[in-house]
């Protein structure tokens, strides 16, 4: 995030969208981290470990 951009605490519309629809940005971050971990293991020659799908909110 840019240093001059408003924080989410100052954006009531954004907060209400998160309450209504879920935090898509956070969900994308979690999926990206899981994917990065799986790709690191694949590149290191480790077999992937099946994971349960993340619970939907």
GROMACS .gro file of N, CA, C and O in nm:
model
  228
    1UNK      N    1   0.085  -0.117   0.000
    1UNK     CA    2   0.000   0.000   0.000
    1UNK      C    3   0.089   0.123   0.000
    1UNK      O    4   0.191   0.127   0.066
    2UNK      N    5   0.045   0.227  -0.071
    2UNK     CA    6   0.122   0.351  -0.073
    2UNK      C    7   0.111   0.421   0.061
    2UNK      O    8   0.006   0.418   0.124
    3UNK      N    9   0.219   0.486   0.106
    3UNK     CA   10   0.215   0.553   0.236
    3UNK      C   11   0.111   0.664   0.244
    3UNK      O   12   0.059   0.692   0.350
    4UNK      N   13   0.078   0.727   0.131
    4UNK     CA   14  -0.018   0.837   0.135
    4UNK      C   15  -0.162   0.791   0.115
    4UNK      O   16  -0.253   0.872   0.116
    5UNK      N   17  -0.185   0.660   0.096
    5UNK     CA   18  -0.322   0.613   0.078
    5UNK      C   19  -0.391   0.598   0.212
    5UNK      O   20  -0.328   0.571   0.313
    6UNK      N   21  -0.524   0.615   0.215
    6UNK     CA   22  -0.598   0.607   0.342
    6UNK      C   23  -0.595   0.465   0.398
    6UNK      O   24  -0.592   0.368   0.325
    7UNK      N   25  -0.595   0.456   0.529
    7UNK     CA   26  -0.602   0.325   0.594
    7UNK      C   27  -0.744   0.274   0.589
    7UNK      O   28  -0.839   0.352   0.578
    8UNK      N   29  -0.762   0.140   0.598
    8UNK     CA   30  -0.897   0.083   0.589
    8UNK      C   31  -0.986   0.128   0.703
    8UNK      O   32  -1.107   0.132   0.687
    9UNK      N   33  -0.929   0.165   0.819
    9UNK     CA   34  -1.012   0.213   0.930
    9UNK      C   35  -1.084   0.342   0.892
    9UNK      O   36  -1.183   0.378   0.951
   10UNK      N   37  -1.029   0.414   0.796
   10UNK     CA   38  -1.086   0.541   0.754
   10UNK      C   39  -1.181   0.526   0.635
   10UNK      O   40  -1.226   0.624   0.580
   11UNK      N   41  -1.208   0.402   0.594
   11UNK     CA   42  -1.293   0.377   0.477
   11UNK      C   43  -1.416   0.296   0.516
   11UNK      O   44  -1.419   0.174   0.500
   12UNK      N   45  -1.522   0.360   0.566
   12UNK     CA   46  -1.640   0.286   0.612
   12UNK      C   47  -1.706   0.206   0.501
   12UNK      O   48  -1.761   0.099   0.527
   13UNK      N   49  -1.700   0.253   0.377
   13UNK     CA   50  -1.760   0.177   0.267
   13UNK      C   51  -1.686   0.046   0.249
   13UNK      O   52  -1.747  -0.060   0.232
   14UNK      N   53  -1.553   0.050   0.254
   14UNK     CA   54  -1.473  -0.071   0.241
   14UNK      C   55  -1.505  -0.168   0.354
   14UNK      O   56  -1.522  -0.288   0.332
   15UNK      N   57  -1.515  -0.118   0.475
   15UNK     CA   58  -1.547  -0.203   0.590
   15UNK      C   59  -1.684  -0.269   0.574
   15UNK      O   60  -1.700  -0.387   0.604
   16UNK      N   61  -1.783  -0.194   0.525
   16UNK     CA   62  -1.916  -0.254   0.508
   16UNK      C   63  -1.914  -0.359   0.397
   16UNK      O   64  -1.982  -0.461   0.407
   17UNK      N   65  -1.836  -0.338   0.293
   17UNK     CA   66  -1.823  -0.440   0.188
   17UNK      C   67  -1.759  -0.566   0.242
   17UNK      O   68  -1.798  -0.677   0.204
   18UNK      N   69  -1.660  -0.552   0.329
   18UNK     CA   70  -1.597  -0.670   0.389
   18UNK      C   71  -1.699  -0.747   0.472
   18UNK      O   72  -1.706  -0.869   0.465
   19UNK      N   73  -1.780  -0.676   0.549
   19UNK     CA   74  -1.883  -0.743   0.629
   19UNK      C   75  -1.983  -0.814   0.540
   19UNK      O   76  -2.026  -0.925   0.569
   20UNK      N   77  -2.023  -0.752   0.429
   20UNK     CA   78  -2.124  -0.810   0.340
   20UNK      C   79  -2.070  -0.923   0.253
   20UNK      O   80  -2.136  -1.025   0.235
   21UNK      N   81  -1.951  -0.904   0.197
   21UNK     CA   82  -1.900  -0.996   0.095
   21UNK      C   83  -1.778  -1.076   0.136
   21UNK      O   84  -1.733  -1.163   0.063
   22UNK      N   85  -1.719  -1.045   0.250
   22UNK     CA   86  -1.596  -1.112   0.292
   22UNK      C   87  -1.475  -1.033   0.247
   22UNK      O   88  -1.483  -0.947   0.160
   23UNK      N   89  -1.362  -1.064   0.306
   23UNK     CA   90  -1.238  -0.993   0.275
   23UNK      C   91  -1.166  -1.065   0.162
   23UNK      O   92  -1.082  -1.152   0.183
   24UNK      N   93  -1.199  -1.029   0.039
   24UNK     CA   94  -1.144  -1.094  -0.079
   24UNK      C   95  -0.993  -1.075  -0.086
   24UNK      O   96  -0.920  -1.167  -0.126
   25UNK      N   97  -0.944  -0.960  -0.047
   25UNK     CA   98  -0.800  -0.934  -0.050
   25UNK      C   99  -0.728  -1.030   0.045
   25UNK      O  100  -0.626  -1.089   0.009
   26UNK      N  101  -0.780  -1.049   0.164
   26UNK     CA  102  -0.719  -1.142   0.260
   26UNK      C  103  -0.725  -1.285   0.208
   26UNK      O  104  -0.629  -1.360   0.219
   27UNK      N  105  -0.839  -1.324   0.152
   27UNK     CA  106  -0.852  -1.459   0.096
   27UNK      C  107  -0.751  -1.481  -0.016
   27UNK      O  108  -0.690  -1.589  -0.023
   28UNK      N  109  -0.733  -1.382  -0.102
   28UNK     CA  110  -0.636  -1.394  -0.211
   28UNK      C  111  -0.494  -1.406  -0.156
   28UNK      O  112  -0.413  -1.483  -0.209
   29UNK      N  113  -0.463  -1.333  -0.050
   29UNK     CA  114  -0.331  -1.341   0.012
   29UNK      C  115  -0.304  -1.481   0.065
   29UNK      O  116  -0.197  -1.538   0.044
   30UNK      N  117  -0.404  -1.540   0.132
   30UNK     CA  118  -0.388  -1.674   0.188
   30UNK      C  119  -0.367  -1.776   0.076
   30UNK      O  120  -0.278  -1.861   0.085
   31UNK      N  121  -0.447  -1.767  -0.030
   31UNK     CA  122  -0.432  -1.860  -0.142
   31UNK      C  123  -0.296  -1.844  -0.208
   31UNK      O  124  -0.230  -1.942  -0.243
   32UNK      N  125  -0.250  -1.720  -0.223
   32UNK     CA  126  -0.119  -1.695  -0.283
   32UNK      C  127  -0.008  -1.756  -0.198
   32UNK      O  128   0.086  -1.816  -0.251
   33UNK      N  129  -0.017  -1.743  -0.066
   33UNK     CA  130   0.084  -1.801   0.022
   33UNK      C  131   0.083  -1.954   0.014
   33UNK      O  132   0.188  -2.016   0.011
   34UNK      N  133  -0.037  -2.014   0.009
   34UNK     CA  134  -0.046  -2.159  -0.003
   34UNK      C  135   0.014  -2.205  -0.136
   34UNK      O  136   0.087  -2.305  -0.140
   35UNK      N  137  -0.016  -2.134  -0.243
   35UNK     CA  138   0.036  -2.168  -0.374
   35UNK      C  139   0.188  -2.155  -0.377
   35UNK      O  140   0.258  -2.241  -0.430
   36UNK      N  141   0.239  -2.048  -0.318
   36UNK     CA  142   0.384  -2.029  -0.313
   36UNK      C  143   0.451  -2.143  -0.236
   36UNK      O  144   0.555  -2.196  -0.279
   37UNK      N  145   0.392  -2.184  -0.127
   37UNK     CA  146   0.446  -2.295  -0.048
   37UNK      C  147   0.446  -2.424  -0.131
   37UNK      O  148   0.546  -2.498  -0.133
   38UNK      N  149   0.336  -2.452  -0.200
   38UNK     CA  150   0.327  -2.572  -0.283
   38UNK      C  151   0.429  -2.569  -0.397
   38UNK      O  152   0.492  -2.671  -0.427
   39UNK      N  153   0.447  -2.455  -0.459
   39UNK     CA  154   0.543  -2.443  -0.569
   39UNK      C  155   0.686  -2.459  -0.519
   39UNK      O  156   0.769  -2.522  -0.584
   40UNK      N  157   0.715  -2.406  -0.400
   40UNK     CA  158   0.848  -2.422  -0.341
   40UNK      C  159   0.875  -2.570  -0.317
   40UNK      O  160   0.983  -2.620  -0.350
   41UNK      N  161   0.778  -2.641  -0.263
   41UNK     CA  162   0.795  -2.784  -0.239
   41UNK      C  163   0.810  -2.859  -0.370
   41UNK      O  164   0.894  -2.949  -0.381
   42UNK      N  165   0.732  -2.824  -0.471
   42UNK     CA  166   0.740  -2.891  -0.601
   42UNK      C  167   0.878  -2.869  -0.663
   42UNK      O  168   0.937  -2.962  -0.718
   43UNK      N  169   0.928  -2.747  -0.656
   43UNK     CA  170   1.059  -2.717  -0.713
   43UNK      C  171   1.172  -2.786  -0.637
   43UNK      O  172   1.278  -2.813  -0.694
   44UNK      N  173   1.149  -2.814  -0.510
   44UNK     CA  174   1.250  -2.884  -0.430
   44UNK      C  175   1.237  -3.035  -0.440
   44UNK      O  176   1.310  -3.108  -0.374
   45UNK      N  177   1.141  -3.083  -0.520
   45UNK     CA  178   1.124  -3.226  -0.542
   45UNK      C  179   1.043  -3.299  -0.438
   45UNK      O  180   1.047  -3.421  -0.430
   46UNK      N  181   0.967  -3.227  -0.358
   46UNK     CA  182   0.882  -3.290  -0.257
   46UNK      C  183   0.743  -3.313  -0.316
   46UNK      O  184   0.692  -3.232  -0.390
   47UNK      N  185   0.683  -3.424  -0.277
   47UNK     CA  186   0.547  -3.453  -0.322
   47UNK      C  187   0.451  -3.357  -0.254
   47UNK      O  188   0.466  -3.326  -0.136
   48UNK      N  189   0.352  -3.308  -0.327
   48UNK     CA  190   0.255  -3.217  -0.264
   48UNK      C  191   0.171  -3.290  -0.161
   48UNK      O  192   0.139  -3.407  -0.176
   49UNK      N  193   0.138  -3.218  -0.056
   49UNK     CA  194   0.053  -3.271   0.050
   49UNK      C  195  -0.088  -3.219   0.026
   49UNK      O  196  -0.109  -3.099   0.022
   50UNK      N  197  -0.185  -3.311   0.008
   50UNK     CA  198  -0.322  -3.263  -0.016
   50UNK      C  199  -0.371  -3.186   0.105
   50UNK      O  200  -0.348  -3.224   0.219
   51UNK      N  201  -0.438  -3.074   0.080
   51UNK     CA  202  -0.490  -2.990   0.188
   51UNK      C  203  -0.641  -2.979   0.175
   51UNK      O  204  -0.695  -2.983   0.065
   52UNK      N  205  -0.705  -2.963   0.290
   52UNK     CA  206  -0.848  -2.938   0.291
   52UNK      C  207  -0.876  -2.801   0.232
   52UNK      O  208  -0.797  -2.708   0.252
   53UNK      N  209  -0.985  -2.783   0.160
   53UNK     CA  210  -1.018  -2.648   0.112
   53UNK      C  211  -1.040  -2.553   0.228
   53UNK      O  212  -1.088  -2.594   0.334
   54UNK      N  213  -1.004  -2.428   0.209
   54UNK     CA  214  -1.024  -2.327   0.312
   54UNK      C  215  -1.172  -2.307   0.336
   54UNK      O  216  -1.251  -2.306   0.242
   55UNK      N  217  -1.212  -2.289   0.462
   55UNK     CA  218  -1.355  -2.269   0.491
   55UNK      C  219  -1.402  -2.134   0.435
   55UNK      O  220  -1.332  -2.035   0.443
   56UNK      N  221  -1.519  -2.136   0.377
   56UNK     CA  222  -1.579  -2.014   0.323
   56UNK      C  223  -1.652  -1.941   0.434
   56UNK      O  224  -1.714  -2.003   0.519
   57UNK      N  225  -1.646  -1.810   0.432
   57UNK     CA  226  -1.718  -1.731   0.535
   57UNK      C  227  -1.851  -1.686   0.482
   57UNK      O  228  -1.875  -1.657   0.375
   0.00000   0.00000   0.00000
